[in-house]
Structure formats: structure tokens, C-alpha cells
Short mmCIF file of C-alpha atoms in Angstrom, two decimals:
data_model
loop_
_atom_site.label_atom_id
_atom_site.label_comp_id
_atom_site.label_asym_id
_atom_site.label_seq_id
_atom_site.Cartn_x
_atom_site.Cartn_y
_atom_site.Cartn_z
CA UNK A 1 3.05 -5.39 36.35
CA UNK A 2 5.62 -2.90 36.84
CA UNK A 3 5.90 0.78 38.48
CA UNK A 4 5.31 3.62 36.92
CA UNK A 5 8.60 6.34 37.27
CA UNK A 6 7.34 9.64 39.59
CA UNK A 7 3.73 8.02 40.05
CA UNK A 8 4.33 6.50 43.71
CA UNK A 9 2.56 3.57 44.43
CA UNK A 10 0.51 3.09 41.57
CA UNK A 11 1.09 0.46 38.58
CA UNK A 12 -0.24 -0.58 35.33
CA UNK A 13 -0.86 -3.48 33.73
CA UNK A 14 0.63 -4.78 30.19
CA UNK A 15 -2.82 -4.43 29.03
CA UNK A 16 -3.26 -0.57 30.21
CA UNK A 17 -0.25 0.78 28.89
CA UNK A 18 -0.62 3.20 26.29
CA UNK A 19 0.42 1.67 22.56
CA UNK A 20 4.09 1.93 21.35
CA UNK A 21 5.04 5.62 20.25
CA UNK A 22 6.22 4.15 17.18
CA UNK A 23 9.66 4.71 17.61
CA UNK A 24 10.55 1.25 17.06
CA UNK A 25 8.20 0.94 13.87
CA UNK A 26 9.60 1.05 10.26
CA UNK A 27 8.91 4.40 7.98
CA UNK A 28 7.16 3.43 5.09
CA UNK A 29 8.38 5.46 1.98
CA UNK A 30 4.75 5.52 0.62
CA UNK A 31 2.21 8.17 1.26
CA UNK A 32 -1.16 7.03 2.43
CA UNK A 33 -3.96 7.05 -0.55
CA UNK A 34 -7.73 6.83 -0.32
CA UNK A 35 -8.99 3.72 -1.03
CA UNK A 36 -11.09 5.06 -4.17
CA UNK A 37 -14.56 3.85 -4.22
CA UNK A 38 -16.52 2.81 -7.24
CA UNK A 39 -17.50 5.91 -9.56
CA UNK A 40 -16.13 8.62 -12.09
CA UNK A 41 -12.80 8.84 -10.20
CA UNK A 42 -12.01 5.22 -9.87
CA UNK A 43 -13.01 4.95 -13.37
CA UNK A 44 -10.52 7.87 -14.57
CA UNK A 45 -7.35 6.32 -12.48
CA UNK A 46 -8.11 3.24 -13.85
CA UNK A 47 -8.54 4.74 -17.73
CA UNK A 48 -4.71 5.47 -17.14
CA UNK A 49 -3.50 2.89 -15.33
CA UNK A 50 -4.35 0.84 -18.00
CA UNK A 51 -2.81 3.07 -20.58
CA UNK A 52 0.14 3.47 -19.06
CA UNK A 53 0.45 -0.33 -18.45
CA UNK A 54 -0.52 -1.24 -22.13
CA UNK A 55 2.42 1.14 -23.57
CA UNK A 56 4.82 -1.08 -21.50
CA UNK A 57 5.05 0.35 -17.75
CA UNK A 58 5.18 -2.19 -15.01
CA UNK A 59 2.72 -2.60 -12.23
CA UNK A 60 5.70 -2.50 -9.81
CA UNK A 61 6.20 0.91 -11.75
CA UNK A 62 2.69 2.24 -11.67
CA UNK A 63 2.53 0.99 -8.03
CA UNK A 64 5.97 3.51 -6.99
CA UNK A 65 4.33 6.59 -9.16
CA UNK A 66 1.47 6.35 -7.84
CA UNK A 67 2.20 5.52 -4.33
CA UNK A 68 -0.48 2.67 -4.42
CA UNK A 69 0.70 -1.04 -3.65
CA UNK A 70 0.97 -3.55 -6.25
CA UNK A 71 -2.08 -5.45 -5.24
CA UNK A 72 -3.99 -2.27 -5.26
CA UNK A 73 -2.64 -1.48 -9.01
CA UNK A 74 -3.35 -4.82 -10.02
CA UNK A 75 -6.76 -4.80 -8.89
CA UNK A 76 -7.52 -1.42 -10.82
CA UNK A 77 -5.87 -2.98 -13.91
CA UNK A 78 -8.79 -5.92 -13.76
CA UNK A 79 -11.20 -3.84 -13.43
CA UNK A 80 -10.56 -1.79 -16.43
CA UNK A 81 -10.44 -4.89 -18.15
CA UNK A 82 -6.67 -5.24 -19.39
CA UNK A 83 -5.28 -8.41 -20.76
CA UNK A 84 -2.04 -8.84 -18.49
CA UNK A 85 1.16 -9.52 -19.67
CA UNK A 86 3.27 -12.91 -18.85
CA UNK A 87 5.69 -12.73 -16.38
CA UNK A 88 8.80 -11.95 -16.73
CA UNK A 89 9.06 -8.56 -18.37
CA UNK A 90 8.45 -7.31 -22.51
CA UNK A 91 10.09 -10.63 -24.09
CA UNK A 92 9.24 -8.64 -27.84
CA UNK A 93 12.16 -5.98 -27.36
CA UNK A 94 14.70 -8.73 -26.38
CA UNK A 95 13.65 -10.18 -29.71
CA UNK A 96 14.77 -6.97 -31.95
#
């Protein structure tokens, strides 16, 4: 327990203090998105996702444009049905 300053004789308890201001937490560079639900507008992000990924973009890539994480990406990718790359980047332009 400790004393609260300019309060007098009252204290708190760990578990009643009020949660950290978040002055001490990290900044995230990425904006918050919706998680989109299933429907037309799912659909349509996924539509180019997918496009973007099969002309050669990365889901890292896709993940910083859009603001999404990768897992979030990835899981849009499945579910428009694309056949994913191995890892390890394009191997066919290190070929030319």
C-alpha cells in the first residue's frame, strides 16, 4: 500500500490504482484498422491483396501499405485463394 500525495490519510491498494497513463508504453507506427468482417468489403480488399501479391509485392509490403499486420495479410491472402510463394523472395529475377 502506499499514500496517496495531498489525500491525507487515505491509501490505495496496487489493485485500485488507476492503469498506467501509457507513458512508459511503446508508439506503434501503425494505425488501428477494423477487423473487416465477412462480406462485399472483405471480399474487395482481398480481390487486391491478392493482385498486388501475385504481380510480386511482399506480404511484409502489403502489411506496411496497408497498415494491417502480416498475419492479418496473410490470412486475407488464403482466403482469396492465392497459391503462396516459397520463402525467400522472387528466385525467377535472380535467374535473368
Amino acid at each position: 500500500m502506499r499514500r496517496t500525495g495531498g489525500r491525507g490519510h487515505r491509501l490505495t491498494r496496487s489493485w485500485q490504482r488507476p492503469p498506467p497513463s501509457g507513458r512508459n508504453q511503446p508508439m506503434s507506427n501503425k494505425t488501428k484498422v477494423r477487423r473487416l468482417a465477412p462480406g462485399p468489403d472483405r471480399d474487395k480488399v482481398a480481390a487486391e491483396l491478392k493482385k498486388k501479391y501475385d504481380s510480386g509485392t511482399s506480404i511484409r509490403a502489403l502489411a506496411e501499405e496497408t497498415g494491417r499486420s502480416y498475419g492479418g495479410v496473410h490470412r486475407l491472402l488464403a482466403d482469396a485463394g492465392v497459391t503462396f510463394r516459397s520463402r525467400g523472395g522472387d528466385r525467377r529475377s535472380a535467374e535473368s
